[in-house]
Each structure stands twice: as C-alpha cells, then as structure tokens.
Coordinates of C-alpha atoms in Angstrom, one line a residue:
M1 CA 0.0 0.0 0.0
D2 CA 1.2 3.5 -0.9
L3 CA 2.5 5.1 2.3
A4 CA 2.6 8.5 0.7
G5 CA -1.2 8.4 0.1
L6 CA -1.7 7.2 3.7
A7 CA 0.3 10.2 5.0
V8 CA -2.0 12.5 3.0
L9 CA -5.1 10.9 4.5
V10 CA -3.8 11.1 8.1
E11 CA -2.6 14.7 7.7
A12 CA -5.7 15.9 5.9
A13 CA -7.9 14.4 8.6
Q14 CA -5.9 16.3 11.3
A15 CA -5.6 19.5 9.4
G16 CA -9.1 19.6 8.0
S17 CA -8.0 20.3 4.5
L18 CA -5.7 19.0 1.7
A19 CA -3.9 22.4 1.6
G20 CA -3.1 21.9 5.3
A21 CA -1.9 18.4 4.7
A22 CA 0.3 19.6 1.9
R23 CA 1.9 22.2 4.1
R24 CA 2.6 19.6 6.8
L25 CA 4.1 17.2 4.3
G26 CA 6.1 19.8 2.4
I27 CA 4.4 19.1 -0.9
S28 CA 2.1 21.0 -3.3
P29 CA -1.7 20.9 -2.9
L30 CA -1.9 19.3 -6.3
M31 CA 0.5 16.5 -5.3
A32 CA -1.6 15.9 -2.1
T33 CA -4.8 15.7 -4.2
R34 CA -3.2 13.2 -6.6
R35 CA -1.8 11.0 -3.8
L36 CA -5.2 10.9 -2.1
A37 CA -7.0 10.1 -5.4
A38 CA -4.5 7.3 -6.0
L39 CA -5.1 5.8 -2.6
E40 CA -8.9 6.0 -3.0
E41 CA -8.5 4.2 -6.4
A42 CA -6.3 1.5 -4.9
M43 CA -8.8 1.0 -2.0
G44 CA -11.8 1.1 -4.3
A45 CA -13.6 3.6 -2.1
R46 CA -13.9 7.3 -1.5
L47 CA -12.2 8.1 1.8
M48 CA -12.8 11.8 2.0
Q49 CA -15.8 14.0 1.0
R50 CA -14.4 17.2 -0.5
T51 CA -16.2 20.4 -1.2
T52 CA -14.9 23.9 -2.1
R53 CA -15.0 24.9 1.6
S54 CA -14.6 21.7 3.7
L55 CA -13.2 18.2 3.9
A56 CA -14.5 15.3 6.0
L57 CA -13.8 11.6 6.3
T58 CA -16.4 9.3 4.8
P59 CA -17.4 6.2 6.8
E60 CA -14.8 4.3 4.8
G61 CA -12.3 6.9 5.6
E62 CA -13.1 6.8 9.3
A63 CA -12.6 3.0 9.3
M64 CA -9.4 3.3 7.4
L65 CA -7.8 6.1 9.5
P66 CA -6.5 4.1 12.5
F67 CA -5.0 1.5 10.2
A68 CA -3.3 4.2 8.2
Q69 CA -1.9 5.8 11.4
A70 CA -0.6 2.4 12.6
M71 CA 1.1 1.7 9.3
L72 CA 2.8 5.0 9.2
E73 CA 4.0 4.5 12.8
N74 CA 5.3 1.1 12.0
E75 CA 7.2 2.4 9.0
A76 CA 8.7 5.1 11.2
A77 CA 9.6 2.6 13.8
A78 CA 11.3 0.4 11.2
R79 CA 13.4 3.3 10.0
A80 CA 14.4 4.2 13.5
S81 CA 15.4 0.7 14.3
V82 CA 18.1 0.7 11.6
R83 CA 19.1 4.4 12.0
P84 CA 22.3 4.8 13.9
S85 CA 21.8 6.6 17.3
S86 CA 24.6 9.0 16.4
A87 CA 22.5 10.3 13.5
G88 CA 20.3 12.2 15.9
A89 CA 16.7 13.3 15.3
S90 CA 15.1 14.5 12.1
G91 CA 11.8 15.7 10.7
L92 CA 9.2 18.2 11.9
L93 CA 8.5 18.2 15.6
R94 CA 5.1 19.6 16.6
L95 CA 5.0 20.9 20.2
T96 CA 2.5 22.6 22.4
A97 CA 2.8 24.2 25.8
S98 CA 1.2 26.9 27.9
A99 CA 2.0 30.4 27.0
A100 CA 4.1 31.4 30.1
F101 CA 5.9 28.1 30.5
G102 CA 6.5 27.9 26.7
R103 CA 8.1 31.4 26.5
K104 CA 10.2 31.1 29.7
V105 CA 11.2 27.5 29.6
V106 CA 10.4 25.6 26.4
V107 CA 11.5 28.2 23.9
P108 CA 15.1 28.4 25.2
V109 CA 15.2 24.6 25.2
V110 CA 13.9 24.5 21.6
A111 CA 16.6 26.9 20.6
D112 CA 19.4 24.6 21.9
F113 CA 17.6 21.6 20.5
L114 CA 17.5 23.1 17.0
T115 CA 21.2 24.0 17.2
D116 CA 22.2 20.5 18.2
N117 CA 19.8 18.8 15.7
P118 CA 20.1 20.5 12.3
Q119 CA 17.8 17.9 10.7
V120 CA 14.9 18.9 12.9
S121 CA 12.4 21.6 12.4
V122 CA 9.9 22.7 15.2
D123 CA 6.4 24.0 15.1
L124 CA 5.5 25.3 18.6
L125 CA 1.9 26.2 19.6
L126 CA 1.7 28.3 22.7
T127 CA -1.8 28.3 24.2
D128 CA -3.4 28.2 27.7
T129 CA -6.2 25.9 26.4
V130 CA -5.9 22.1 26.4
V131 CA -5.1 21.0 22.8
D132 CA -6.5 17.9 21.1
I133 CA -3.1 16.5 20.3
V134 CA -4.4 13.8 18.0
G135 CA -6.9 16.0 16.2
Q136 CA -4.3 18.8 15.7
G137 CA -1.4 16.5 14.8
I138 CA 0.7 17.4 17.8
D139 CA 3.7 15.1 18.5
L140 CA 4.2 16.3 22.1
A141 CA 2.3 18.4 24.6
I142 CA 4.1 19.8 27.6
R143 CA 1.5 20.1 30.4
I144 CA 1.7 21.2 34.0
A145 CA -0.9 19.3 35.9
R146 CA -1.9 16.5 38.2
L147 CA -2.4 14.2 35.3
N148 CA -5.1 11.6 35.9
D149 CA -6.4 10.7 32.4
S150 CA -5.3 7.1 31.9
A151 CA -6.1 7.4 28.2
L152 CA -3.1 9.7 27.7
I153 CA 0.5 8.4 27.2
A154 CA 2.6 10.6 29.4
R155 CA 6.1 10.8 30.9
R156 CA 6.8 12.7 34.0
L157 CA 9.6 15.1 33.2
A158 CA 10.0 17.1 36.5
D159 CA 8.3 18.3 39.6
N160 CA 6.6 21.8 39.3
P161 CA 7.0 23.5 42.7
R162 CA 4.4 26.2 43.2
G163 CA 3.8 28.7 46.0
L164 CA 1.8 31.7 47.2
Y165 CA 3.4 35.0 46.3
A166 CA 2.7 38.7 47.0
T167 CA 4.6 42.0 47.0
P168 CA 6.2 43.4 50.2
G169 CA 3.9 46.4 49.8
Y170 CA 0.7 44.3 49.7
L171 CA 1.8 42.4 52.8
A172 CA 2.7 45.6 54.6
A173 CA -0.8 47.0 53.9
R174 CA -2.9 43.8 54.4
G175 CA -0.8 41.6 56.7
T176 CA 0.8 38.2 56.0
P177 CA -1.4 35.1 56.1
A178 CA -0.2 32.4 58.5
T179 CA -2.8 29.7 57.9
V180 CA -4.9 28.4 55.1
A181 CA -8.0 30.0 56.7
D182 CA -6.3 33.4 56.7
L183 CA -6.5 33.5 52.9
A184 CA -10.3 34.2 53.2
E185 CA -9.4 37.7 54.3
H186 CA -7.1 38.4 51.4
E187 CA -7.3 39.4 47.7
C188 CA -6.7 36.1 46.0
L189 CA -5.8 36.4 42.3
C190 CA -7.2 33.4 40.5
L191 CA -7.5 31.9 37.0
S192 CA -10.9 32.4 35.4
G193 CA -13.5 30.0 36.7
T194 CA -11.4 29.1 39.8
T195 CA -13.2 29.3 43.1
H196 CA -11.1 27.1 45.4
W197 CA -7.4 26.5 46.1
S198 CA -6.3 23.0 47.3
F199 CA -3.8 22.4 50.0
A200 CA -2.3 19.3 51.6
G201 CA -1.6 19.1 55.3
D202 CA -2.0 16.7 58.2
G203 CA -2.4 13.8 55.7
R204 CA -5.5 15.2 54.0
E205 CA -6.5 17.6 51.3
R206 CA -8.2 20.9 52.1
R207 CA -10.1 23.0 49.6
I208 CA -10.6 26.6 50.6
R209 CA -12.9 29.1 48.8
V210 CA -10.9 32.1 47.6
R211 CA -12.1 35.4 46.2
G212 CA -10.6 38.5 44.7
R213 CA -11.3 41.4 42.4
F214 CA -9.2 40.1 39.6
T215 CA -9.3 36.9 37.5
A216 CA -7.5 36.1 34.3
N217 CA -7.3 33.3 31.8
S218 CA -3.5 33.3 31.8
I219 CA -0.8 32.9 34.4
E220 CA 1.0 35.9 33.0
G221 CA -1.9 38.1 33.7
L222 CA -2.0 36.9 37.3
R223 CA 1.7 37.4 37.8
D224 CA 1.6 41.0 36.4
I225 CA -1.3 42.0 38.7
C226 CA 0.4 40.3 41.6
L227 CA 3.6 42.3 40.9
A228 CA 1.4 45.5 40.9
G229 CA 0.7 44.8 44.6
L230 CA -3.0 43.9 44.2
G231 CA -3.2 40.5 45.8
I232 CA -1.8 37.0 46.4
A233 CA -1.3 34.6 43.5
V234 CA -0.4 30.9 43.1
L235 CA 2.6 30.9 40.8
S236 CA 5.3 28.4 39.8
E237 CA 8.8 28.9 41.0
W238 CA 10.2 29.0 37.5
D239 CA 7.9 31.9 36.7
V240 CA 8.9 34.2 39.6
R241 CA 12.5 33.2 40.4
D242 CA 14.0 36.5 39.3
E243 CA 11.3 38.6 41.0
V244 CA 11.8 36.8 44.3
A245 CA 15.6 37.1 44.0
R246 CA 15.4 40.9 43.6
G247 CA 12.8 41.3 46.3
A248 CA 9.8 42.3 44.1
L249 CA 7.8 39.3 45.4
V250 CA 7.8 37.4 48.7
A251 CA 7.1 33.6 48.9
L252 CA 4.5 32.9 51.6
R253 CA 4.7 29.9 54.0
L254 CA 1.5 28.7 55.7
C255 CA 1.9 26.7 58.9
D256 CA -0.9 24.2 58.2
G257 CA -0.9 23.5 54.5
E258 CA 1.0 23.4 51.2
L259 CA -0.3 23.7 47.7
E260 CA -1.2 20.4 46.0
P261 CA 1.8 19.1 44.0
L262 CA 1.9 19.3 40.3
A263 CA 4.4 18.0 37.7
V264 CA 5.6 18.8 34.2
W265 CA 4.4 16.1 31.8
G266 CA 5.3 15.2 28.3
V267 CA 2.1 13.9 26.7
H268 CA 2.2 12.1 23.3
P269 CA -0.6 10.4 21.3
S270 CA 0.8 6.8 20.8
A271 CA 2.2 4.1 23.0
R272 CA 3.1 1.9 20.1
F273 CA 6.0 4.1 18.9
V274 CA 7.6 7.2 20.2
P275 CA 9.6 8.9 17.4
P276 CA 13.3 9.6 18.1
K277 CA 12.7 13.3 17.8
V278 CA 10.0 13.2 20.5
R279 CA 12.0 10.9 22.8
L280 CA 15.1 13.1 22.4
F281 CA 13.3 16.3 23.1
M282 CA 11.7 15.0 26.2
D283 CA 15.2 13.9 27.4
V284 CA 16.6 17.4 26.7
L285 CA 13.7 19.2 28.4
A286 CA 13.8 16.9 31.5
K287 CA 17.6 17.6 31.8
A288 CA 17.0 21.3 31.6
L289 CA 14.3 21.1 34.3
R290 CA 16.5 19.4 36.9

C-alpha cells in the first residue's frame, strides 16, 4: 500500500484540508490531491468527502484512518530501528505548551535543540487551552498538571514546585497570612473559573474558597497583577524566580498546608511508537528542568 497516500489521508484528517496536509508534508496541494486520489482508487472507495470549503472523512475513511496511522507509525519505527543513534533526530516536531511556560522555559530549550539537531524543524503552539493533540497532529504536549487521564500516554519530566506570592507592599498593607484559613481575608488572584485552592496538610487535602477582584485566563496576567501589589497569587517557582531574587515578590509559607503538588508532563498520542525526535526532546527538556 502506498505510504505517501496514507500520509496525506492522516494529515488531511488532522488539518481539515488538503492544503493543510500539503503544508505539513512539504508538498504542493496538487500533489496531495493526486496522492489521495491514487489511494482511493487503490482502495476502491472514497475516503474523503471534498467540497470547495470543507473536507471530511467518509465512513470508509473513518474506518481506514486508524490502520493508516498504525502503518505510518510502524514504518517510522522500522526506519528508526536501523538508524544509527549517532544520527540524531530528524523531521518536523510539533509541540504545544502553555504560553508562560512555553516562553520562559520551552523556547530556550527548543533553541538549543534546533542548534544541536540540524535535521529537525519545530512547530510550537503556545496556548493556555488544552489542545486535542491527536486532532491537531501534535507530537508532544508539555503540560503542568496533576495528570489523571489514563487514556493519555505521558512521561513525568519534572516536579513543578508552586507557591503563594505577594509583594512586600501588599503584605505591609494587608498583613501576612499564616494559615490556610487566613486567605479568606485576602485578595486572591485566580484563574478564570477558579473558586477554590487546594492544600495538603495533616495527611489530608483541604479546599478553601478564595475570592478577589481580579481573575484572568492566563498565568502571565495573574503574575503581572500580583507584581502590581494587588493580591496573592499561586505561581510556579520558575515563573517568579527572578522577581523573588530581587525582592519584588515574597514567597509565603503557611503553617498548616502546602499547595497540591503538580508536575511537568510530556504527553504524546501513541504508546506503540515514540519517534526519536520526541524521545530526544523529552530527554533534553527533562535535563533542563533538573
């Protein structure tokens, strides 16, 4: 079976268009159209319904897609098995990460990774929304979470220490909280939709309702308002290391609880085969996070 046609089918299903598939594969739209047509002729069935504005899998295409993905993964695994380890990684690596973590941590690692692996190119999507990594063709998602979804294939890369932070000016004006309960008397800067913070202490989890006059859908917004002296925020150590070092922010310690632990995870879509470029990037990022 023609693997080139299978690649067009898989990429078109993920991109939602043949033009998008062509861009991902580095071929012309005309070539993508011809390869898909050849695959459909070989299969004796229409796999995609195409109009001037949209493209969708037919029932036959839906049935074919997982087999196409498996065949492409097996082909990549076969190539990797005979590729010398000294050859390094190659190909397009599609990554996604949250905006703040991506800019502060992932981008510098990507820069070094590209320098050390000249046969690799990277497409990085920075967003604070959870991405459908299969639907969008993502090779690796870097997520900071307490990851409980057993359907995901994930590797723990590092701990992600977090803390409560405020400016010296805010604490001078409002006082310094000593216990979890004290937070109810403070301006708590929260992500949009968040109503509680979770703490671990005395062998149990405690959830306390928090309120404040400012919410945001990004950690960067919370950090900036916190730096303006307008409240207490939950922030990761990597995000405020410089601000704490120069005295712009103070890390708070509560006597009866600590924030629930989170970790940095590398999430990828398949357990059958992890491409060398994905495995190598996770190794490099994990080393950088130590």
